[in-house]
CSV table of C-alpha atoms in Angstrom, one decimal:
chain,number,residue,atom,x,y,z
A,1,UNK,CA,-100.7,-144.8,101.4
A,2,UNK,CA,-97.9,-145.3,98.4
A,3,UNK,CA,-100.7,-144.6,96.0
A,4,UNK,CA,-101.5,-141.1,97.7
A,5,UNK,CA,-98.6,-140.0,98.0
A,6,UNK,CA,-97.3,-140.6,94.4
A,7,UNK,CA,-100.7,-139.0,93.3
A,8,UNK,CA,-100.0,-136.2,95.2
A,9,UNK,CA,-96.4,-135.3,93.7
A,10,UNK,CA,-97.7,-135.6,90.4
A,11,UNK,CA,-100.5,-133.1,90.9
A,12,UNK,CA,-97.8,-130.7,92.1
A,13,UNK,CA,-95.5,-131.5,89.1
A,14,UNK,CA,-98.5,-130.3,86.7
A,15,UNK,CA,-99.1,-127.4,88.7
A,16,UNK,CA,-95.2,-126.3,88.2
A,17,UNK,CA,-95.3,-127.4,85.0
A,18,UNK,CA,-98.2,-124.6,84.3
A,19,UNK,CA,-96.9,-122.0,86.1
A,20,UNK,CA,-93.7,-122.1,84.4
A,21,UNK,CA,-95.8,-121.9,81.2
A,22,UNK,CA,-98.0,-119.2,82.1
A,23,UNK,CA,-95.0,-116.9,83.0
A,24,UNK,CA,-93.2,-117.8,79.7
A,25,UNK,CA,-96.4,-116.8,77.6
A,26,UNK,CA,-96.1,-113.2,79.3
A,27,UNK,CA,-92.4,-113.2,78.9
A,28,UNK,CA,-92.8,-114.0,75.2
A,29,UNK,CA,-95.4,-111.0,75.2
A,30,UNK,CA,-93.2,-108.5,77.3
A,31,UNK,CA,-90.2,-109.4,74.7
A,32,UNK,CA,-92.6,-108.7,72.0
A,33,UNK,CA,-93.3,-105.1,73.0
A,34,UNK,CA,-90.2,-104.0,73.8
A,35,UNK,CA,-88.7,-104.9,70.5
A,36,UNK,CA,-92.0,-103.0,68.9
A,37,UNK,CA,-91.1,-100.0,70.9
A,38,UNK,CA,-87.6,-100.3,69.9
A,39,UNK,CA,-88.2,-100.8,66.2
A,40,UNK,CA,-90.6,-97.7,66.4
A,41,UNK,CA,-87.9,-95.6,68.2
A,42,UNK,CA,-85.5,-96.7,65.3
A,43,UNK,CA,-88.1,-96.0,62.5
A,44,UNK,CA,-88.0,-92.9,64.3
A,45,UNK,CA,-84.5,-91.9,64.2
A,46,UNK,CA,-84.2,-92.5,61.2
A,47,UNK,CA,-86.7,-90.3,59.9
A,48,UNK,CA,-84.2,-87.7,61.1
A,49,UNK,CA,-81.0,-88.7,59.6
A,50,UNK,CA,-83.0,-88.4,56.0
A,51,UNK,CA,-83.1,-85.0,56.3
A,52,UNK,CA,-79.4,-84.0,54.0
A,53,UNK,CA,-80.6,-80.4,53.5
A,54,UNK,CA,-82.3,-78.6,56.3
A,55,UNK,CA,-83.8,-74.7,55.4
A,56,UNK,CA,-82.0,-72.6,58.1
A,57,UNK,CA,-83.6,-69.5,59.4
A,58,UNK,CA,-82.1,-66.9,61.6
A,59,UNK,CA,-82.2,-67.8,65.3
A,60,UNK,CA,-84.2,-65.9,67.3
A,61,UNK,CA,-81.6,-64.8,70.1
A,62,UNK,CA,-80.0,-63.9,66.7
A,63,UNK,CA,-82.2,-61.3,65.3
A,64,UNK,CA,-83.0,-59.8,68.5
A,65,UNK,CA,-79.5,-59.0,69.3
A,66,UNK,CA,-78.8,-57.4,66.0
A,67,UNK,CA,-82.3,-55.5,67.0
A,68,UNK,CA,-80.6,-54.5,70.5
A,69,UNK,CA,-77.8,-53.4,68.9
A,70,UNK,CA,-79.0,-51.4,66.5
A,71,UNK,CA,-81.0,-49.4,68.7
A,72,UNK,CA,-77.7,-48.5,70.5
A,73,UNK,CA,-76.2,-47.4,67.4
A,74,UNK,CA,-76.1,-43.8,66.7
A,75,UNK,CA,-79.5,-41.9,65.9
A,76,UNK,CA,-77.9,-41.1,61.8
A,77,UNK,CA,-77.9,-45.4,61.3
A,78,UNK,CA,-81.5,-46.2,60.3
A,79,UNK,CA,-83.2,-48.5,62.1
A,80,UNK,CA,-85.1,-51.8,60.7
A,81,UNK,CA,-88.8,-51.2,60.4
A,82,UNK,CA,-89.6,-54.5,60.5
A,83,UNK,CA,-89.7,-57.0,63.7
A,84,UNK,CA,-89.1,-60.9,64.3
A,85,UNK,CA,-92.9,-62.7,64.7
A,86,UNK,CA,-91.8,-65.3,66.9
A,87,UNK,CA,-93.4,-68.8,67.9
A,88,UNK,CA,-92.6,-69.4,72.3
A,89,UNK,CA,-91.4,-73.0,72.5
A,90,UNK,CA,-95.0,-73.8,74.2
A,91,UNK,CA,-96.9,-72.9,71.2
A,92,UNK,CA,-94.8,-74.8,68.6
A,93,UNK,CA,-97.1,-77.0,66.5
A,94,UNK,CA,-96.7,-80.2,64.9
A,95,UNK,CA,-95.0,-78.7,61.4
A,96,UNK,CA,-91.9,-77.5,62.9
A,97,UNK,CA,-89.1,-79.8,63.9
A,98,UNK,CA,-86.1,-78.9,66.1
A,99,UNK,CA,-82.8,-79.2,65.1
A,100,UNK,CA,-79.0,-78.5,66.1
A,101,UNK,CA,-77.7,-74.9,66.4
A,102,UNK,CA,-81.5,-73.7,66.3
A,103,UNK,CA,-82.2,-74.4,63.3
A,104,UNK,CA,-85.7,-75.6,62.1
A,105,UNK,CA,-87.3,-77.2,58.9
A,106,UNK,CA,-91.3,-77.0,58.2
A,107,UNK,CA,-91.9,-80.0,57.1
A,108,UNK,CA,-95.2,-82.5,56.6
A,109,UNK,CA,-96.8,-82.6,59.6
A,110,UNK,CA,-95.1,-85.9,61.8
A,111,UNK,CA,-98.0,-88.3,63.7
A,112,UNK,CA,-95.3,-88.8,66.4
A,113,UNK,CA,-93.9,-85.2,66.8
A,114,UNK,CA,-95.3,-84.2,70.4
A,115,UNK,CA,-95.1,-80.4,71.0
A,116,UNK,CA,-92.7,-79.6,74.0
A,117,UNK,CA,-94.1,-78.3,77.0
A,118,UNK,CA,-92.9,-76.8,80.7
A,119,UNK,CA,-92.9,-74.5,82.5
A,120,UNK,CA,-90.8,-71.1,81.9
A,121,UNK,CA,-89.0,-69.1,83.9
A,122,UNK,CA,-89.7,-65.6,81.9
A,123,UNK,CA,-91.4,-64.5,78.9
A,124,UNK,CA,-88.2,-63.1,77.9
A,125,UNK,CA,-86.7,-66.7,77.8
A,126,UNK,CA,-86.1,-67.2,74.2
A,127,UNK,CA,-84.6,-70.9,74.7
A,128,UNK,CA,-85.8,-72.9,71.3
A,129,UNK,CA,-88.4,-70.3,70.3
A,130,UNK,CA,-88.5,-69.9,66.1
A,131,UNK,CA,-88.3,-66.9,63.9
A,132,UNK,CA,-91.1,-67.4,61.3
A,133,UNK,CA,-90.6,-64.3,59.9
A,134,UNK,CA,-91.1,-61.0,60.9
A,135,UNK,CA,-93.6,-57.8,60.6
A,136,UNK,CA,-93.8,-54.5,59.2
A,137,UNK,CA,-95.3,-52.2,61.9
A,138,UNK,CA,-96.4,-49.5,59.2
A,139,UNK,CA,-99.0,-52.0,57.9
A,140,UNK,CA,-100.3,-51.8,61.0
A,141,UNK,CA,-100.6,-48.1,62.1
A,142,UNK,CA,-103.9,-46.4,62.3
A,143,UNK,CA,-103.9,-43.6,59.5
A,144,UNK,CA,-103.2,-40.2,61.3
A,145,UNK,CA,-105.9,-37.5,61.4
A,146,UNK,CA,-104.1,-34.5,59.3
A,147,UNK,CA,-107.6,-32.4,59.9
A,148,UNK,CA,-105.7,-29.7,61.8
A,149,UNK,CA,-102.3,-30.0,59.6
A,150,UNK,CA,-104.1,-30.3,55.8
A,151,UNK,CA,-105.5,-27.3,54.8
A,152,UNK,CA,-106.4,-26.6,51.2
A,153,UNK,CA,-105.4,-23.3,49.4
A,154,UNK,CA,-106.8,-20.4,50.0
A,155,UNK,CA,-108.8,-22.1,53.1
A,156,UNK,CA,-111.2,-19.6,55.1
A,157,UNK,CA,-111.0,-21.5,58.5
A,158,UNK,CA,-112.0,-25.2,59.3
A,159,UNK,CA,-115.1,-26.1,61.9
A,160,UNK,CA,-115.7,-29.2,63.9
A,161,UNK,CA,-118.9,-30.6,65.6
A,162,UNK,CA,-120.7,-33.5,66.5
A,163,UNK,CA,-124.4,-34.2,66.3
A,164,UNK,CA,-126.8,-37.2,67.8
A,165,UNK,CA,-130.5,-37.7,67.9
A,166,UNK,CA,-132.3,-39.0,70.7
A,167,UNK,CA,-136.0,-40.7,69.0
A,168,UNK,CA,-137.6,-41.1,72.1
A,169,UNK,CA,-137.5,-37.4,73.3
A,170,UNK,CA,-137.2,-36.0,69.1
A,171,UNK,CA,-134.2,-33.9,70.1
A,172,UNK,CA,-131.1,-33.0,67.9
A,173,UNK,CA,-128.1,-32.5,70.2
A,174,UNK,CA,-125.3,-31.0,68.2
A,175,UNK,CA,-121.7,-30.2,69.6
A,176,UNK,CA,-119.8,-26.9,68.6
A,177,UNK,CA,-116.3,-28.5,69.5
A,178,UNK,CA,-114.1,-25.8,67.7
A,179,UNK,CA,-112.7,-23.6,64.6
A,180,UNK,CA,-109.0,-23.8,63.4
A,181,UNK,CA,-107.5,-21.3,60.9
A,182,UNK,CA,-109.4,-18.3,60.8
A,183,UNK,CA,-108.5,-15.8,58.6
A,184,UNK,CA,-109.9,-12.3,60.3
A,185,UNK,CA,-110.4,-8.9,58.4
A,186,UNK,CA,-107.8,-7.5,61.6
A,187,UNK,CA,-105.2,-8.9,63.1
A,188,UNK,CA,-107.2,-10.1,66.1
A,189,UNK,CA,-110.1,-12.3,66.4
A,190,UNK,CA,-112.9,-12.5,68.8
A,191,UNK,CA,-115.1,-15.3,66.9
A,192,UNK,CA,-119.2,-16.6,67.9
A,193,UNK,CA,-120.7,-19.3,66.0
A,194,UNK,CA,-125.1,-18.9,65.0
A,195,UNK,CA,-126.2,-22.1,64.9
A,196,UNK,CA,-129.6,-22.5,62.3
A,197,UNK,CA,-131.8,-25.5,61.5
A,198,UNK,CA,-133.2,-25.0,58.1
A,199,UNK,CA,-135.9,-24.3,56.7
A,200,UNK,CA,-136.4,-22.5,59.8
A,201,UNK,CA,-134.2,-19.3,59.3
A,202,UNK,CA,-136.1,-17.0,61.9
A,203,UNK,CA,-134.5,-18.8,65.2
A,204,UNK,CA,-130.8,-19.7,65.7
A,205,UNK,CA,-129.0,-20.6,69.0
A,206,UNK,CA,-125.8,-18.8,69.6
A,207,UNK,CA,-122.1,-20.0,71.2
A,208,UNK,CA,-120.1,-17.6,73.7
A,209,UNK,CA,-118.0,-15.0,72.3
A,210,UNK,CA,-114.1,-16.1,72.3
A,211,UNK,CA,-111.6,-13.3,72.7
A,212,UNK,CA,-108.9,-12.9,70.2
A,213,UNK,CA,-108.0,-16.2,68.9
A,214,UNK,CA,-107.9,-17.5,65.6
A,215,UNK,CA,-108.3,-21.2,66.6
A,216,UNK,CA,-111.2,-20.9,69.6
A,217,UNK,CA,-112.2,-23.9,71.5
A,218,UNK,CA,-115.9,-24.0,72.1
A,219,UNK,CA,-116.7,-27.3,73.5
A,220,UNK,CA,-120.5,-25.8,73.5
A,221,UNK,CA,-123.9,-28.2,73.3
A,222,UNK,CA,-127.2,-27.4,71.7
A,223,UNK,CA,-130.4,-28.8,71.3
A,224,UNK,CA,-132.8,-28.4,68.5
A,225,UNK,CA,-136.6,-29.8,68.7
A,226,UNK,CA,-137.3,-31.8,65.7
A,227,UNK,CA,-139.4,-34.2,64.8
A,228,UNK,CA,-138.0,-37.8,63.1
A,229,UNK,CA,-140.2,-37.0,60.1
A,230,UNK,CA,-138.9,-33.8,59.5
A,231,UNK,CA,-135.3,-34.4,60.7
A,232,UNK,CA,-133.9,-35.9,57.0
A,233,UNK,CA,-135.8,-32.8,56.0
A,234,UNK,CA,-133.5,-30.2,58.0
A,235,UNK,CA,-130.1,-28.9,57.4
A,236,UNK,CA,-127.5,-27.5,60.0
A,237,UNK,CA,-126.1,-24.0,58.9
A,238,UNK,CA,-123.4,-22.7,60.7
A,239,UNK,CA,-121.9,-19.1,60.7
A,240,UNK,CA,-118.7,-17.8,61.9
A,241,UNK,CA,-118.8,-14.3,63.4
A,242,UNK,CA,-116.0,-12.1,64.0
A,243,UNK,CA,-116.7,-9.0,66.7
A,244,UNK,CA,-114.9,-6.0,66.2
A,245,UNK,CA,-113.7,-3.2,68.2
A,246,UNK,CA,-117.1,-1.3,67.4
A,247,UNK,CA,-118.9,-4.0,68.1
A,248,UNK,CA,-119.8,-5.2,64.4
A,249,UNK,CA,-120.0,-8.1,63.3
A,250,UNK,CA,-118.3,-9.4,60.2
A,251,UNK,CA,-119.3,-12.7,58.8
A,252,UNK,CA,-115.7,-14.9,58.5
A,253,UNK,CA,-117.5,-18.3,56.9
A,254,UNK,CA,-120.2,-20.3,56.7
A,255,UNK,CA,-120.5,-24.3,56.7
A,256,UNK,CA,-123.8,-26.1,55.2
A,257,UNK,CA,-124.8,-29.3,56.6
A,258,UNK,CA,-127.7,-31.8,55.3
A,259,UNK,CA,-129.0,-34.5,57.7
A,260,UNK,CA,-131.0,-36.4,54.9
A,261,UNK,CA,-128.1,-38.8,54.1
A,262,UNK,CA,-126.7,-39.2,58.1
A,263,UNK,CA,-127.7,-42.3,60.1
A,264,UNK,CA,-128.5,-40.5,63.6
A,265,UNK,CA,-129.4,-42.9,66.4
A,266,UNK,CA,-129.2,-42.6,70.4
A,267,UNK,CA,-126.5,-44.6,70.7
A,268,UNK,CA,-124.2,-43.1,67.7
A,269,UNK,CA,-122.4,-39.5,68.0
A,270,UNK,CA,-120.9,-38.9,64.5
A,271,UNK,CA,-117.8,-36.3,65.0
A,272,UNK,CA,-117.5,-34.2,61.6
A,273,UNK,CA,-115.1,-31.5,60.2
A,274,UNK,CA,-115.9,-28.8,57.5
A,275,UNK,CA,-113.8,-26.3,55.3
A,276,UNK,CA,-115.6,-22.7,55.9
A,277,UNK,CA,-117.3,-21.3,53.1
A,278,UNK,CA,-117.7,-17.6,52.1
A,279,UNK,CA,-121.4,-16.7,51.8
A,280,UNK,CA,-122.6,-15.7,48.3
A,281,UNK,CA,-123.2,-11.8,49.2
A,282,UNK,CA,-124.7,-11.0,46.0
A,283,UNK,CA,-128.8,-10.1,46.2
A,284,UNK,CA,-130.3,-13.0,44.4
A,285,UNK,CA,-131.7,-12.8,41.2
A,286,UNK,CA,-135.1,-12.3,39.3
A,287,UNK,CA,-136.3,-15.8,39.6
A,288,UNK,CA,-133.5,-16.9,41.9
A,289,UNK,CA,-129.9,-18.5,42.2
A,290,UNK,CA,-128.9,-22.4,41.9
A,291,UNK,CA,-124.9,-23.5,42.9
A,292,UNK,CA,-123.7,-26.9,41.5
A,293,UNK,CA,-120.5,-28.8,41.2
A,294,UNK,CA,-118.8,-30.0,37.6
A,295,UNK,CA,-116.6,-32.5,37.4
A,296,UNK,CA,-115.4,-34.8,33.9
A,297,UNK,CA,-113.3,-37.7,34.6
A,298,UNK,CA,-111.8,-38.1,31.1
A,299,UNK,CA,-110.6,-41.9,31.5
A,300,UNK,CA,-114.0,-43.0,32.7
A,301,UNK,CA,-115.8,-40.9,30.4
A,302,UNK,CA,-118.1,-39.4,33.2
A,303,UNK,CA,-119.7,-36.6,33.9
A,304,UNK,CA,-120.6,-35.5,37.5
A,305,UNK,CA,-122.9,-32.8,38.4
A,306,UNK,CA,-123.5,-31.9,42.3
A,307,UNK,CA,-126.3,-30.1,43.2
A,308,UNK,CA,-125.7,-28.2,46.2
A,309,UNK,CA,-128.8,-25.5,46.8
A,310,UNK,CA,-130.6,-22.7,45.6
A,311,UNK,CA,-131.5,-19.3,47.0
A,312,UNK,CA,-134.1,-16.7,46.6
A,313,UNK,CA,-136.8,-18.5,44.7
A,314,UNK,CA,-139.9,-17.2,43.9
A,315,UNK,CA,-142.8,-20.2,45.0
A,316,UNK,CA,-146.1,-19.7,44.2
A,317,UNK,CA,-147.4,-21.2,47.2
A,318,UNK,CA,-145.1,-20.1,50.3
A,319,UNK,CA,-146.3,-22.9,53.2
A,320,UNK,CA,-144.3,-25.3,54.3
A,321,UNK,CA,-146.0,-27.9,52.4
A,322,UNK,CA,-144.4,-26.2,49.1
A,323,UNK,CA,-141.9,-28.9,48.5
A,324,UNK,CA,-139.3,-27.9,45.3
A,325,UNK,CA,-136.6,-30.3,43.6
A,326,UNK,CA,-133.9,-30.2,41.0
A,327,UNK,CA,-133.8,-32.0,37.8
A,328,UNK,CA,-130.9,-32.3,35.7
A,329,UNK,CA,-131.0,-33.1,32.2
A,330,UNK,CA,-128.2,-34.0,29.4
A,331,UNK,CA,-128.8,-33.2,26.1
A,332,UNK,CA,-126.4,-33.3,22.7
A,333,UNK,CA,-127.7,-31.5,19.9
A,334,UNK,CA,-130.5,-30.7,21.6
A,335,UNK,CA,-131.6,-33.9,21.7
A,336,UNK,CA,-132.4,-35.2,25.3
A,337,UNK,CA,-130.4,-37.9,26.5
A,338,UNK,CA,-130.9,-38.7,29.7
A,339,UNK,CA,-132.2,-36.8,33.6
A,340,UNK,CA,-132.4,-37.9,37.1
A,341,UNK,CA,-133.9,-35.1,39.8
A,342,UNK,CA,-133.1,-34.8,43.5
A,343,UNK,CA,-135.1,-35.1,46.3
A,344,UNK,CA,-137.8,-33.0,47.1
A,345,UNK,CA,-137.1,-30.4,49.9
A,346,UNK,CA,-140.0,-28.9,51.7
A,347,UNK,CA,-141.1,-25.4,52.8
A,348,UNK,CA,-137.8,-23.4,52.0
A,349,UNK,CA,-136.9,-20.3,49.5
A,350,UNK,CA,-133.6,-21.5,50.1
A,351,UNK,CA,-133.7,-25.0,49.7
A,352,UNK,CA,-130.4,-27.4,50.2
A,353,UNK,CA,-129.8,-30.7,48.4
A,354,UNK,CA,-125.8,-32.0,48.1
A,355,UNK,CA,-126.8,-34.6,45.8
A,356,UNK,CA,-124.6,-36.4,43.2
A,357,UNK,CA,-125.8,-37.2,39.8
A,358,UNK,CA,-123.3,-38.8,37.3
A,359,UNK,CA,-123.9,-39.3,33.0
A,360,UNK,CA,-121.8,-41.5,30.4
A,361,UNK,CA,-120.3,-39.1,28.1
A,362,UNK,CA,-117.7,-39.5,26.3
A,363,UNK,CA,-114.8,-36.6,25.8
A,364,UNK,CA,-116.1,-36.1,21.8
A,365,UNK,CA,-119.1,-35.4,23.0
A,366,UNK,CA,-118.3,-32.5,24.9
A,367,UNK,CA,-118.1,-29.9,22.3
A,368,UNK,CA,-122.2,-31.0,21.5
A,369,UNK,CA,-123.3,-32.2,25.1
A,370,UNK,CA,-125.1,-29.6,27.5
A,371,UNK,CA,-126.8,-29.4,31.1
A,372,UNK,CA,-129.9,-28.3,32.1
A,373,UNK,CA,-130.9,-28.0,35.4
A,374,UNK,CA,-134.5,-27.0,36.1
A,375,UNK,CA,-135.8,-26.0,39.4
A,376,UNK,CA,-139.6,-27.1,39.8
A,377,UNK,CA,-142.2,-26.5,42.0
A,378,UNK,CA,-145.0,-29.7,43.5
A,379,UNK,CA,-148.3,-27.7,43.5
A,380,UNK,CA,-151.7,-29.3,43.9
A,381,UNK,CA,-152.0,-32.8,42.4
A,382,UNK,CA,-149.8,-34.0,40.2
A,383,UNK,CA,-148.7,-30.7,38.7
A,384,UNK,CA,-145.3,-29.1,38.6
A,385,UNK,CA,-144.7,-25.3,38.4
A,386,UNK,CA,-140.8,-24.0,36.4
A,387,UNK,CA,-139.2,-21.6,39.0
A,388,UNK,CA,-136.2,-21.4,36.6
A,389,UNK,CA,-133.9,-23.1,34.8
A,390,UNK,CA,-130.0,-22.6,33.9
A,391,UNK,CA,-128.2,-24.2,30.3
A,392,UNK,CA,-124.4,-25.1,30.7
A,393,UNK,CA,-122.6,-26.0,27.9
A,394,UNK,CA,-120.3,-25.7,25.0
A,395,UNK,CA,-120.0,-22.1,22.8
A,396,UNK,CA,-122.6,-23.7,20.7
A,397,UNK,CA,-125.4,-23.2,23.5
A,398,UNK,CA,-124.1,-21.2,26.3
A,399,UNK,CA,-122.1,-17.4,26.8
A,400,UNK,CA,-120.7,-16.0,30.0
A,401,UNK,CA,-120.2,-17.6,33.7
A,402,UNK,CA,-122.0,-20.7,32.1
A,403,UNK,CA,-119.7,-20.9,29.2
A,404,UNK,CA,-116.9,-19.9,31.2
A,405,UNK,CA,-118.2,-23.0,34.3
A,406,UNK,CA,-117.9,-25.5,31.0
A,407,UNK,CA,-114.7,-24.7,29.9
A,408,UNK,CA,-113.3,-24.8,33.4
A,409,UNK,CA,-114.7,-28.1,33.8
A,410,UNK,CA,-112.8,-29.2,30.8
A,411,UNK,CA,-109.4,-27.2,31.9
A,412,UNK,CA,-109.3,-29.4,35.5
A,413,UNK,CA,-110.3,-32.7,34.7
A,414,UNK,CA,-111.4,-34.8,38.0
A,415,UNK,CA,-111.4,-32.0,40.0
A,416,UNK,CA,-115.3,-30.4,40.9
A,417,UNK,CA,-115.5,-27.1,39.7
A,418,UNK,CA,-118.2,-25.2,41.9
A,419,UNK,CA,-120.2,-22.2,40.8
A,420,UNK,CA,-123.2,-20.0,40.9
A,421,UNK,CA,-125.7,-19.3,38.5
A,422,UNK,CA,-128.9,-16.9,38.2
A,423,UNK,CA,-132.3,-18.6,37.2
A,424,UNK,CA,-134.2,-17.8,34.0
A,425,UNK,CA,-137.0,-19.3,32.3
A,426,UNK,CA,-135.8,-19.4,29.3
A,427,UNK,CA,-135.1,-22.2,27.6
């Protein structure tokens, strides 16, 4: 019985005795983390106190009270165009460190810096937001549309429409929206608008009559069947008619339109303005007329020629397979140079191109460089038929209006200098 009973206590003593270890193993362990959290808290802290010379910025309650008050201030003060970009406290990142009196510091980015977060009362609740800088609200503005405030000198009137093509149906849908500017014969106005597809100069559709205005709003659709292959082909004409009290009509301006270099699709409705023209009254000549633009840019040492149409030619075959195209040629001393040509334009006596063709000259070369510009003909095969051809240039080679187109090119550098000329085949 003795034996059992001492056997007994000592089984208890060694259970004690490993409890008591047990619980100091995990109070040496719980020791060790809490000094690891305190010596990382410390580390911590004194991250802080290294920082001597903090960058200050200007609060942000700061800035936008001088803003309020500014805008109180009477209207003769100016006003600051710019305005604060500011950071709410629950998107600061981990570059940005708070300090006292609002003041931040960007700084390396900090493994233990832990954005704040909560919820806010307002949006206007500026509490420990950051000014990072601020914005200029003129970078930022869409350019305005000056079409109905910029007119050039001397400007006839200004026309607006729209145009779309739908593929599926081949229809042309073009939008007379309106005419600003008019400058009438009388003191009154009642304008109409014809609208032509070209080559086709037999059938034109025709807008409503507006009654004495100088700025009428149409707001008028029409529709022109054309196919897709002859679409890039085509060129909108529009004319400006002014009615009388005797019920004549008095052409006021004209705009010219090409499609061939538009992107029409179903699902794109291209909005353009154009400056009014006045039609070239004149009859056309023997062998017919050709208008181009000159321009010289002197510091590039270019020379620009646009080819805009022609009028009254005389084809030898009159279909509307006849296809005719410009080429333009430099020459200095009569020695050729250099010539690109347009684009071929089918069927028409009066066809229209409003293509750009540019030439390295340099200025010396002006008083021995010339143009030609030759108007041709595609007839069967391969062949090519002269309708005419015009030479502008220098006294050396030239007299008269193309002399005179020359000169003036020289007289207004970078600005296009646009002209007539009668056809010849001369060379």
């Amino acid at each position: 019985m003795a034996s059992n009973y001492f056997s007994e206590l000592l089984l208890k003593a060694n259970n004690s005795i490993g409890i008591r270890v047990i619980g100091g193993i995990l109070l040496f362990v719980l020791i060790g983390i809490t000094a690891y959290l305190l010596w990382k808290k410390f580390c911590l802290l004194s991250s802080y106190e290294e920082l001597t010379s903090p960058v200050t910025t200007t609060p942000a309650k700061a800035i936008l009270q001088d803003q309020s008050s500014s805008e109180i201030q009477p209207k003769s003060t100016s006003r600051s165009r710019s305005v604060p970009f500011i950071i709410p406290p629950t998107l600061h990142g981990r570059d940005w460190i708070n300090l006292m009196n609002e003041e931040q510091i960007q700084e390396e980015s900090d493994p233990y810096m832990i954005p704040q977060s909560g919820p806010r009362s307002s949006f206007h609740s500026l509490a420990g937001a950051y000014v990072v800088g601020t914005i200029n609200p003129e970078l930022y503005k869409f350019p305005e549309d000056k079409s109905e405030t910029d007119f050039p000198e001397g400007s006839i009137g200004r026309l607006w429409f729209s145009i779309e093509y739908e593929q599926e149906s081949e229809r042309l849908l073009v939008s007379l929206i309106k005419v600003r500017k008019l400058q009438p014969p009388a003191d009154s106005c009642s304008p109409f608008v014809k609208i032509y597809l070209l080559p086709d100069e037999r059938r034109y559709l025709q807008s409503k009559k507006k009654r004495k205005t100088l700025n009428p709003q149409f707001d008028e659709n029409f529709v022109f069947q054309v196919s897709s292959k002859m679409l890039f082909q085509s060129t909108l004409k529009f004319l400006v008619y002014h009615v009388d009290k005797q019920k004549k009509h008095h052409l006021l301006g004209q705009v010219i339109f090409p499609l061939k270099n538009e992107t029409l699709t179903d699902d794109s409705k291209l909005v353009i303005w154009r400056d009014l023209e006045k039609e070239n009254l004149e009859p056309p000549s023997e062998y017919g007329d050709i208008q181009f633009s000159l321009s010289y840019n002197d510091y590039l040492g270019r020379l620009t020629v646009v080819v805009l149409r022609a009028k009254g030619l005389k084809l030898q075959d009159e279909s509307h397979a006849a296809s005719v195209y410009v080429k333009v040629s430099l020459m200095n001393h009569n020695k050729f140079i250099k010539s690109k040509k347009t684009a071929a334009v089918l069927g028409s006596l009066n066809p229209v191109y409003n293509e750009t063709f540019s030439f390295k000259a340099d200025q010396t070369d002006l008083d021995t460089a010339s143009l030609s510009l030759s108007v041709f003909q595609n007839i069967e095969g391969d062949k090519t038929h002269l309708l005419g051809r015009v030479v502008v240039g220098p006294f050396m080679y030239t007299r008269g209006k193309e002399l005179e187109h020359w000169n003036e090119m020289i007289s207004k550098p970078k600005e296009l200098v646009k002209r007539w000329h009668a056809l010849c085949h001369s060379t």
